[in-house]
Amino acid sequence: DLHLPDGTGIEACTHIKERSGWEDVPVIVVTGSDDDRDLTQAFAAGATDFITKPPKELDLLARVRAAFRLKREMDRRKAHERDLEQLNSRLSAQAAALSAAKQALQALNQSLEARVQAQVAEIVTRAREIDALNARLRAQVQERSRELAAALRRLAGDGVRTDRASDSLLPGTVLG
């Protein structure tokens, strides 16, 4: 009621709503006042509903039931919000873990790329060395082949060979 011997219903509603754990307790103001200012003050203080006196039994019962349904729905909503907050916290933790894993993978990838580049550079260097060795060996083989051909021509010019010997000397034959 708005007019009580120890204070007003607005004050009572304010005290109820300020009490820890009682914030969601439904409060229905029942008064003989039909002043809109009283209605506004009641809702501002946290009232769930406002009924003028004398309340009809069925009207009062319906409003009390509605207030409790609203309270249950509010409790469900708050429980759902808590669940969502917990889920959000888990998702945030997983996002942080995924971010850390991504950074670790990026660092590993950079390390692997650097190692592969170093190995490729090593292979390229070795391939150049092998190409240079092949070129030197080719030049040496060609030089030896010319020297051998020249030696064979000198031997043929001295008359040391017989026809039979000249027939058996083929390129690649070792003389001595």
mmCIF file with all atom_site columns, C-alpha atoms in Angstrom:
data_model
loop_
_atom_site.group_PDB
_atom_site.id
_atom_site.type_symbol
_atom_site.label_atom_id
_atom_site.label_alt_id
_atom_site.label_comp_id
_atom_site.label_asym_id
_atom_site.label_entity_id
_atom_site.label_seq_id
_atom_site.pdbx_PDB_ins_code
_atom_site.Cartn_x
_atom_site.Cartn_y
_atom_site.Cartn_z
_atom_site.occupancy
_atom_site.B_iso_or_equiv
_atom_site.pdbx_formal_charge
_atom_site.auth_seq_id
_atom_site.auth_comp_id
_atom_site.auth_asym_id
_atom_site.auth_atom_id
_atom_site.pdbx_PDB_model_num
ATOM 1   C CA . ASP A 1 1   ? 0.000   0.000   0.000   1.00 0.00 ? 1   ASP A CA 1
ATOM 2   C CA . LEU A 1 2   ? 1.172   3.536   -0.627  1.00 0.00 ? 2   LEU A CA 1
ATOM 3   C CA . HIS A 1 3   ? -0.030  4.810   2.743   1.00 0.00 ? 3   HIS A CA 1
ATOM 4   C CA . LEU A 1 4   ? 1.263   2.705   5.600   1.00 0.00 ? 4   LEU A CA 1
ATOM 5   C CA . PRO A 1 5   ? 1.589   3.653   9.264   1.00 0.00 ? 5   PRO A CA 1
ATOM 6   C CA . ASP A 1 6   ? 5.394   3.198   9.237   1.00 0.00 ? 6   ASP A CA 1
ATOM 7   C CA . GLY A 1 7   ? 6.042   4.760   5.821   1.00 0.00 ? 7   GLY A CA 1
ATOM 8   C CA . THR A 1 8   ? 4.911   4.473   2.266   1.00 0.00 ? 8   THR A CA 1
ATOM 9   C CA . GLY A 1 9   ? 4.659   1.500   -0.047  1.00 0.00 ? 9   GLY A CA 1
ATOM 10  C CA . ILE A 1 10  ? 7.144   3.292   -2.317  1.00 0.00 ? 10  ILE A CA 1
ATOM 11  C CA . GLU A 1 11  ? 9.713   3.302   0.529   1.00 0.00 ? 11  GLU A CA 1
ATOM 12  C CA . ALA A 1 12  ? 8.969   -0.360  1.277   1.00 0.00 ? 12  ALA A CA 1
ATOM 13  C CA . CYS A 1 13  ? 9.412   -1.257  -2.400  1.00 0.00 ? 13  CYS A CA 1
ATOM 14  C CA . THR A 1 14  ? 12.710  0.676   -2.528  1.00 0.00 ? 14  THR A CA 1
ATOM 15  C CA . HIS A 1 15  ? 14.008  -1.162  0.597   1.00 0.00 ? 15  HIS A CA 1
ATOM 16  C CA . ILE A 1 16  ? 13.008  -4.542  -0.844  1.00 0.00 ? 16  ILE A CA 1
ATOM 17  C CA . LYS A 1 17  ? 14.768  -3.823  -4.142  1.00 0.00 ? 17  LYS A CA 1
ATOM 18  C CA . GLU A 1 18  ? 17.916  -2.554  -2.386  1.00 0.00 ? 18  GLU A CA 1
ATOM 19  C CA . ARG A 1 19  ? 18.247  -5.728  -0.313  1.00 0.00 ? 19  ARG A CA 1
ATOM 20  C CA . SER A 1 20  ? 20.860  -8.140  -1.666  1.00 0.00 ? 20  SER A CA 1
ATOM 21  C CA . GLY A 1 21  ? 19.272  -11.119 -3.385  1.00 0.00 ? 21  GLY A CA 1
ATOM 22  C CA . TRP A 1 22  ? 15.826  -9.521  -3.372  1.00 0.00 ? 22  TRP A CA 1
ATOM 23  C CA . GLU A 1 23  ? 16.250  -7.401  -6.504  1.00 0.00 ? 23  GLU A CA 1
ATOM 24  C CA . ASP A 1 24  ? 13.974  -9.686  -8.505  1.00 0.00 ? 24  ASP A CA 1
ATOM 25  C CA . VAL A 1 25  ? 11.231  -10.184 -5.897  1.00 0.00 ? 25  VAL A CA 1
ATOM 26  C CA . PRO A 1 26  ? 7.965   -9.105  -7.526  1.00 0.00 ? 26  PRO A CA 1
ATOM 27  C CA . VAL A 1 27  ? 6.230   -6.206  -5.720  1.00 0.00 ? 27  VAL A CA 1
ATOM 28  C CA . ILE A 1 28  ? 2.604   -5.335  -6.421  1.00 0.00 ? 28  ILE A CA 1
ATOM 29  C CA . VAL A 1 29  ? 1.451   -1.971  -5.098  1.00 0.00 ? 29  VAL A CA 1
ATOM 30  C CA . VAL A 1 30  ? -2.193  -1.992  -3.921  1.00 0.00 ? 30  VAL A CA 1
ATOM 31  C CA . THR A 1 31  ? -3.574  1.437   -3.067  1.00 0.00 ? 31  THR A CA 1
ATOM 32  C CA . GLY A 1 32  ? -6.673  3.536   -2.934  1.00 0.00 ? 32  GLY A CA 1
ATOM 33  C CA . SER A 1 33  ? -4.883  6.342   -4.790  1.00 0.00 ? 33  SER A CA 1
ATOM 34  C CA . ASP A 1 34  ? -5.634  6.875   -8.431  1.00 0.00 ? 34  ASP A CA 1
ATOM 35  C CA . ASP A 1 35  ? -3.029  9.632   -8.849  1.00 0.00 ? 35  ASP A CA 1
ATOM 36  C CA . ASP A 1 36  ? -0.746  9.061   -11.867 1.00 0.00 ? 36  ASP A CA 1
ATOM 37  C CA . ARG A 1 37  ? 2.198   10.418  -9.861  1.00 0.00 ? 37  ARG A CA 1
ATOM 38  C CA . ASP A 1 38  ? 1.820   7.553   -7.373  1.00 0.00 ? 38  ASP A CA 1
ATOM 39  C CA . LEU A 1 39  ? 1.771   5.068   -10.241 1.00 0.00 ? 39  LEU A CA 1
ATOM 40  C CA . THR A 1 40  ? 4.925   6.602   -11.723 1.00 0.00 ? 40  THR A CA 1
ATOM 41  C CA . GLN A 1 41  ? 6.718   6.611   -8.335  1.00 0.00 ? 41  GLN A CA 1
ATOM 42  C CA . ALA A 1 42  ? 5.739   2.979   -7.698  1.00 0.00 ? 42  ALA A CA 1
ATOM 43  C CA . PHE A 1 43  ? 7.177   1.778   -11.000 1.00 0.00 ? 43  PHE A CA 1
ATOM 44  C CA . ALA A 1 44  ? 10.268  3.964   -10.544 1.00 0.00 ? 44  ALA A CA 1
ATOM 45  C CA . ALA A 1 45  ? 10.850  2.281   -7.165  1.00 0.00 ? 45  ALA A CA 1
ATOM 46  C CA . GLY A 1 46  ? 10.739  -1.146  -8.871  1.00 0.00 ? 46  GLY A CA 1
ATOM 47  C CA . ALA A 1 47  ? 7.132   -2.217  -8.511  1.00 0.00 ? 47  ALA A CA 1
ATOM 48  C CA . THR A 1 48  ? 6.036   -5.019  -10.816 1.00 0.00 ? 48  THR A CA 1
ATOM 49  C CA . ASP A 1 49  ? 2.399   -3.998  -10.931 1.00 0.00 ? 49  ASP A CA 1
ATOM 50  C CA . PHE A 1 50  ? -0.057  -1.414  -9.534  1.00 0.00 ? 50  PHE A CA 1
ATOM 51  C CA . ILE A 1 51  ? -3.672  -2.132  -8.476  1.00 0.00 ? 51  ILE A CA 1
ATOM 52  C CA . THR A 1 52  ? -6.239  0.265   -7.050  1.00 0.00 ? 52  THR A CA 1
ATOM 53  C CA . LYS A 1 53  ? -8.352  -0.625  -4.015  1.00 0.00 ? 53  LYS A CA 1
ATOM 54  C CA . PRO A 1 54  ? -10.479 -2.535  -3.545  1.00 0.00 ? 54  PRO A CA 1
ATOM 55  C CA . PRO A 1 55  ? -8.872  -5.243  -5.697  1.00 0.00 ? 55  PRO A CA 1
ATOM 56  C CA . LYS A 1 56  ? -11.076 -7.896  -7.155  1.00 0.00 ? 56  LYS A CA 1
ATOM 57  C CA . GLU A 1 57  ? -9.994  -11.337 -6.038  1.00 0.00 ? 57  GLU A CA 1
ATOM 58  C CA . LEU A 1 58  ? -9.600  -12.747 -9.542  1.00 0.00 ? 58  LEU A CA 1
ATOM 59  C CA . ASP A 1 59  ? -7.806  -9.611  -10.723 1.00 0.00 ? 59  ASP A CA 1
ATOM 60  C CA . LEU A 1 60  ? -5.384  -9.780  -7.799  1.00 0.00 ? 60  LEU A CA 1
ATOM 61  C CA . LEU A 1 61  ? -4.837  -13.519 -8.324  1.00 0.00 ? 61  LEU A CA 1
ATOM 62  C CA . ALA A 1 62  ? -4.190  -13.019 -12.054 1.00 0.00 ? 62  ALA A CA 1
ATOM 63  C CA . ARG A 1 63  ? -1.688  -10.229 -11.380 1.00 0.00 ? 63  ARG A CA 1
ATOM 64  C CA . VAL A 1 64  ? 0.142   -12.245 -8.716  1.00 0.00 ? 64  VAL A CA 1
ATOM 65  C CA . ARG A 1 65  ? 0.358   -15.210 -11.084 1.00 0.00 ? 65  ARG A CA 1
ATOM 66  C CA . ALA A 1 66  ? 1.590   -12.940 -13.874 1.00 0.00 ? 66  ALA A CA 1
ATOM 67  C CA . ALA A 1 67  ? 4.191   -11.456 -11.545 1.00 0.00 ? 67  ALA A CA 1
ATOM 68  C CA . PHE A 1 68  ? 5.484   -14.926 -10.633 1.00 0.00 ? 68  PHE A CA 1
ATOM 69  C CA . ARG A 1 69  ? 5.503   -16.008 -14.304 1.00 0.00 ? 69  ARG A CA 1
ATOM 70  C CA . LEU A 1 70  ? 7.502   -12.899 -15.087 1.00 0.00 ? 70  LEU A CA 1
ATOM 71  C CA . LYS A 1 71  ? 9.856   -13.716 -12.201 1.00 0.00 ? 71  LYS A CA 1
ATOM 72  C CA . ARG A 1 72  ? 10.364  -17.291 -13.481 1.00 0.00 ? 72  ARG A CA 1
ATOM 73  C CA . GLU A 1 73  ? 11.040  -16.006 -16.993 1.00 0.00 ? 73  GLU A CA 1
ATOM 74  C CA . MET A 1 74  ? 13.487  -13.447 -15.642 1.00 0.00 ? 74  MET A CA 1
ATOM 75  C CA . ASP A 1 75  ? 15.243  -16.183 -13.647 1.00 0.00 ? 75  ASP A CA 1
ATOM 76  C CA . ARG A 1 76  ? 15.459  -18.341 -16.793 1.00 0.00 ? 76  ARG A CA 1
ATOM 77  C CA . ARG A 1 77  ? 16.805  -15.396 -18.759 1.00 0.00 ? 77  ARG A CA 1
ATOM 78  C CA . LYS A 1 78  ? 19.433  -14.712 -16.103 1.00 0.00 ? 78  LYS A CA 1
ATOM 79  C CA . ALA A 1 79  ? 20.425  -18.387 -16.043 1.00 0.00 ? 79  ALA A CA 1
ATOM 80  C CA . HIS A 1 80  ? 20.645  -18.306 -19.838 1.00 0.00 ? 80  HIS A CA 1
ATOM 81  C CA . GLU A 1 81  ? 22.786  -15.163 -19.646 1.00 0.00 ? 81  GLU A CA 1
ATOM 82  C CA . ARG A 1 82  ? 25.094  -16.859 -17.111 1.00 0.00 ? 82  ARG A CA 1
ATOM 83  C CA . ASP A 1 83  ? 25.388  -19.861 -19.436 1.00 0.00 ? 83  ASP A CA 1
ATOM 84  C CA . LEU A 1 84  ? 26.175  -17.547 -22.335 1.00 0.00 ? 84  LEU A CA 1
ATOM 85  C CA . GLU A 1 85  ? 28.793  -15.730 -20.263 1.00 0.00 ? 85  GLU A CA 1
ATOM 86  C CA . GLN A 1 86  ? 30.428  -19.031 -19.346 1.00 0.00 ? 86  GLN A CA 1
ATOM 87  C CA . LEU A 1 87  ? 30.335  -20.115 -22.974 1.00 0.00 ? 87  LEU A CA 1
ATOM 88  C CA . ASN A 1 88  ? 31.763  -16.775 -24.018 1.00 0.00 ? 88  ASN A CA 1
ATOM 89  C CA . SER A 1 89  ? 34.556  -17.175 -21.468 1.00 0.00 ? 89  SER A CA 1
ATOM 90  C CA . ARG A 1 90  ? 35.366  -20.650 -22.797 1.00 0.00 ? 90  ARG A CA 1
ATOM 91  C CA . LEU A 1 91  ? 35.263  -19.376 -26.363 1.00 0.00 ? 91  LEU A CA 1
ATOM 92  C CA . SER A 1 92  ? 37.556  -16.504 -25.426 1.00 0.00 ? 92  SER A CA 1
ATOM 93  C CA . ALA A 1 93  ? 39.984  -18.932 -23.810 1.00 0.00 ? 93  ALA A CA 1
ATOM 94  C CA . GLN A 1 94  ? 39.864  -21.163 -26.888 1.00 0.00 ? 94  GLN A CA 1
ATOM 95  C CA . ALA A 1 95  ? 40.377  -18.146 -29.145 1.00 0.00 ? 95  ALA A CA 1
ATOM 96  C CA . ALA A 1 96  ? 43.423  -17.185 -27.094 1.00 0.00 ? 96  ALA A CA 1
ATOM 97  C CA . ALA A 1 97  ? 44.752  -20.739 -27.298 1.00 0.00 ? 97  ALA A CA 1
ATOM 98  C CA . LEU A 1 98  ? 44.150  -20.812 -31.056 1.00 0.00 ? 98  LEU A CA 1
ATOM 99  C CA . SER A 1 99  ? 45.888  -17.472 -31.439 1.00 0.00 ? 99  SER A CA 1
ATOM 100 C CA . ALA A 1 100 ? 48.883  -18.765 -29.486 1.00 0.00 ? 100 ALA A CA 1
ATOM 101 C CA . ALA A 1 101 ? 48.929  -21.937 -31.600 1.00 0.00 ? 101 ALA A CA 1
ATOM 102 C CA . LYS A 1 102 ? 48.717  -19.846 -34.764 1.00 0.00 ? 102 LYS A CA 1
ATOM 103 C CA . GLN A 1 103 ? 51.669  -17.746 -33.639 1.00 0.00 ? 103 GLN A CA 1
ATOM 104 C CA . ALA A 1 104 ? 53.642  -20.882 -32.805 1.00 0.00 ? 104 ALA A CA 1
ATOM 105 C CA . LEU A 1 105 ? 52.830  -22.367 -36.219 1.00 0.00 ? 105 LEU A CA 1
ATOM 106 C CA . GLN A 1 106 ? 53.844  -19.141 -37.937 1.00 0.00 ? 106 GLN A CA 1
ATOM 107 C CA . ALA A 1 107 ? 57.150  -19.131 -36.057 1.00 0.00 ? 107 ALA A CA 1
ATOM 108 C CA . LEU A 1 108 ? 57.706  -22.800 -36.936 1.00 0.00 ? 108 LEU A CA 1
ATOM 109 C CA . ASN A 1 109 ? 56.830  -22.107 -40.580 1.00 0.00 ? 109 ASN A CA 1
ATOM 110 C CA . GLN A 1 110 ? 59.304  -19.217 -40.700 1.00 0.00 ? 110 GLN A CA 1
ATOM 111 C CA . SER A 1 111 ? 61.973  -21.435 -39.157 1.00 0.00 ? 111 SER A CA 1
ATOM 112 C CA . LEU A 1 112 ? 61.264  -24.214 -41.659 1.00 0.00 ? 112 LEU A CA 1
ATOM 113 C CA . GLU A 1 113 ? 61.313  -21.770 -44.570 1.00 0.00 ? 113 GLU A CA 1
ATOM 114 C CA . ALA A 1 114 ? 64.672  -20.418 -43.409 1.00 0.00 ? 114 ALA A CA 1
ATOM 115 C CA . ARG A 1 115 ? 66.078  -23.956 -43.115 1.00 0.00 ? 115 ARG A CA 1
ATOM 116 C CA . VAL A 1 116 ? 64.773  -24.918 -46.572 1.00 0.00 ? 116 VAL A CA 1
ATOM 117 C CA . GLN A 1 117 ? 66.247  -21.748 -48.079 1.00 0.00 ? 117 GLN A CA 1
ATOM 118 C CA . ALA A 1 118 ? 69.608  -22.516 -46.451 1.00 0.00 ? 118 ALA A CA 1
ATOM 119 C CA . GLN A 1 119 ? 69.501  -26.085 -47.792 1.00 0.00 ? 119 GLN A CA 1
ATOM 120 C CA . VAL A 1 120 ? 68.569  -24.887 -51.282 1.00 0.00 ? 120 VAL A CA 1
ATOM 121 C CA . ALA A 1 121 ? 71.440  -22.393 -51.186 1.00 0.00 ? 121 ALA A CA 1
ATOM 122 C CA . GLU A 1 122 ? 73.781  -25.229 -50.119 1.00 0.00 ? 122 GLU A CA 1
ATOM 123 C CA . ILE A 1 123 ? 72.508  -27.459 -52.963 1.00 0.00 ? 123 ILE A CA 1
ATOM 124 C CA . VAL A 1 124 ? 72.944  -24.644 -55.494 1.00 0.00 ? 124 VAL A CA 1
ATOM 125 C CA . THR A 1 125 ? 76.491  -24.034 -54.261 1.00 0.00 ? 125 THR A CA 1
ATOM 126 C CA . ARG A 1 126 ? 77.319  -27.748 -54.479 1.00 0.00 ? 126 ARG A CA 1
ATOM 127 C CA . ALA A 1 127 ? 75.762  -27.979 -57.959 1.00 0.00 ? 127 ALA A CA 1
ATOM 128 C CA . ARG A 1 128 ? 77.972  -25.105 -59.135 1.00 0.00 ? 128 ARG A CA 1
ATOM 129 C CA . GLU A 1 129 ? 81.023  -26.823 -57.672 1.00 0.00 ? 129 GLU A CA 1
ATOM 130 C CA . ILE A 1 130 ? 80.072  -30.085 -59.423 1.00 0.00 ? 130 ILE A CA 1
ATOM 131 C CA . ASP A 1 131 ? 79.512  -28.246 -62.710 1.00 0.00 ? 131 ASP A CA 1
ATOM 132 C CA . ALA A 1 132 ? 82.954  -26.626 -62.385 1.00 0.00 ? 132 ALA A CA 1
ATOM 133 C CA . LEU A 1 133 ? 84.557  -30.018 -61.617 1.00 0.00 ? 133 LEU A CA 1
ATOM 134 C CA . ASN A 1 134 ? 82.783  -31.585 -64.609 1.00 0.00 ? 134 ASN A CA 1
ATOM 135 C CA . ALA A 1 135 ? 84.012  -28.808 -66.871 1.00 0.00 ? 135 ALA A CA 1
ATOM 136 C CA . ARG A 1 136 ? 87.608  -29.271 -65.646 1.00 0.00 ? 136 ARG A CA 1
ATOM 137 C CA . LEU A 1 137 ? 87.380  -33.053 -66.064 1.00 0.00 ? 137 LEU A CA 1
ATOM 138 C CA . ARG A 1 138 ? 85.959  -32.637 -69.573 1.00 0.00 ? 138 ARG A CA 1
ATOM 139 C CA . ALA A 1 139 ? 88.795  -30.274 -70.465 1.00 0.00 ? 139 ALA A CA 1
ATOM 140 C CA . GLN A 1 140 ? 91.373  -32.707 -69.019 1.00 0.00 ? 140 GLN A CA 1
ATOM 141 C CA . VAL A 1 141 ? 89.847  -35.634 -70.931 1.00 0.00 ? 141 VAL A CA 1
ATOM 142 C CA . GLN A 1 142 ? 89.873  -33.642 -74.144 1.00 0.00 ? 142 GLN A CA 1
ATOM 143 C CA . GLU A 1 143 ? 93.495  -32.571 -73.538 1.00 0.00 ? 143 GLU A CA 1
ATOM 144 C CA . ARG A 1 144 ? 94.556  -36.158 -72.828 1.00 0.00 ? 144 ARG A CA 1
ATOM 145 C CA . SER A 1 145 ? 92.709  -37.335 -75.902 1.00 0.00 ? 145 SER A CA 1
ATOM 146 C CA . ARG A 1 146 ? 94.549  -34.773 -78.090 1.00 0.00 ? 146 ARG A CA 1
ATOM 147 C CA . GLU A 1 147 ? 97.867  -35.762 -76.517 1.00 0.00 ? 147 GLU A CA 1
ATOM 148 C CA . LEU A 1 148 ? 97.166  -39.418 -77.186 1.00 0.00 ? 148 LEU A CA 1
ATOM 149 C CA . ALA A 1 149 ? 96.135  -38.739 -80.778 1.00 0.00 ? 149 ALA A CA 1
ATOM 150 C CA . ALA A 1 150 ? 99.316  -36.725 -81.313 1.00 0.00 ? 150 ALA A CA 1
ATOM 151 C CA . ALA A 1 151 ? 101.425 -39.528 -79.818 1.00 0.00 ? 151 ALA A CA 1
ATOM 152 C CA . LEU A 1 152 ? 99.740  -42.046 -82.097 1.00 0.00 ? 152 LEU A CA 1
ATOM 153 C CA . ARG A 1 153 ? 100.426 -39.865 -85.140 1.00 0.00 ? 153 ARG A CA 1
ATOM 154 C CA . ARG A 1 154 ? 104.094 -39.592 -84.182 1.00 0.00 ? 154 ARG A CA 1
ATOM 155 C CA . LEU A 1 155 ? 104.326 -43.323 -83.775 1.00 0.00 ? 155 LEU A CA 1
ATOM 156 C CA . ALA A 1 156 ? 102.710 -43.840 -87.144 1.00 0.00 ? 156 ALA A CA 1
ATOM 157 C CA . GLY A 1 157 ? 105.082 -41.319 -88.730 1.00 0.00 ? 157 GLY A CA 1
ATOM 158 C CA . ASP A 1 158 ? 108.198 -43.149 -87.405 1.00 0.00 ? 158 ASP A CA 1
ATOM 159 C CA . GLY A 1 159 ? 107.194 -46.311 -89.183 1.00 0.00 ? 159 GLY A CA 1
ATOM 160 C CA . VAL A 1 160 ? 107.080 -48.278 -85.990 1.00 0.00 ? 160 VAL A CA 1
ATOM 161 C CA . ARG A 1 161 ? 103.665 -49.617 -86.805 1.00 0.00 ? 161 ARG A CA 1
ATOM 162 C CA . THR A 1 162 ? 102.939 -52.484 -89.058 1.00 0.00 ? 162 THR A CA 1
ATOM 163 C CA . ASP A 1 163 ? 99.745  -52.797 -91.050 1.00 0.00 ? 163 ASP A CA 1
ATOM 164 C CA . ARG A 1 164 ? 98.558  -55.348 -88.614 1.00 0.00 ? 164 ARG A CA 1
ATOM 165 C CA . ALA A 1 165 ? 99.291  -53.007 -85.675 1.00 0.00 ? 165 ALA A CA 1
ATOM 166 C CA . SER A 1 166 ? 97.454  -50.119 -87.338 1.00 0.00 ? 166 SER A CA 1
ATOM 167 C CA . ASP A 1 167 ? 94.417  -52.325 -87.846 1.00 0.00 ? 167 ASP A CA 1
ATOM 168 C CA . SER A 1 168 ? 94.310  -53.259 -84.176 1.00 0.00 ? 168 SER A CA 1
ATOM 169 C CA . LEU A 1 169 ? 94.672  -49.701 -82.836 1.00 0.00 ? 169 LEU A CA 1
ATOM 170 C CA . LEU A 1 170 ? 91.270  -48.368 -82.264 1.00 0.00 ? 170 LEU A CA 1
ATOM 171 C CA . PRO A 1 171 ? 90.290  -45.208 -80.367 1.00 0.00 ? 171 PRO A CA 1
ATOM 172 C CA . GLY A 1 172 ? 90.425  -45.889 -76.670 1.00 0.00 ? 172 GLY A CA 1
ATOM 173 C CA . THR A 1 173 ? 93.153  -48.614 -76.955 1.00 0.00 ? 173 THR A CA 1
ATOM 174 C CA . VAL A 1 174 ? 95.736  -48.394 -74.174 1.00 0.00 ? 174 VAL A CA 1
ATOM 175 C CA . LEU A 1 175 ? 99.302  -48.612 -75.536 1.00 0.00 ? 175 LEU A CA 1
ATOM 176 C CA . GLY A 1 176 ? 101.304 -48.823 -72.462 1.00 0.00 ? 176 GLY A CA 1
#
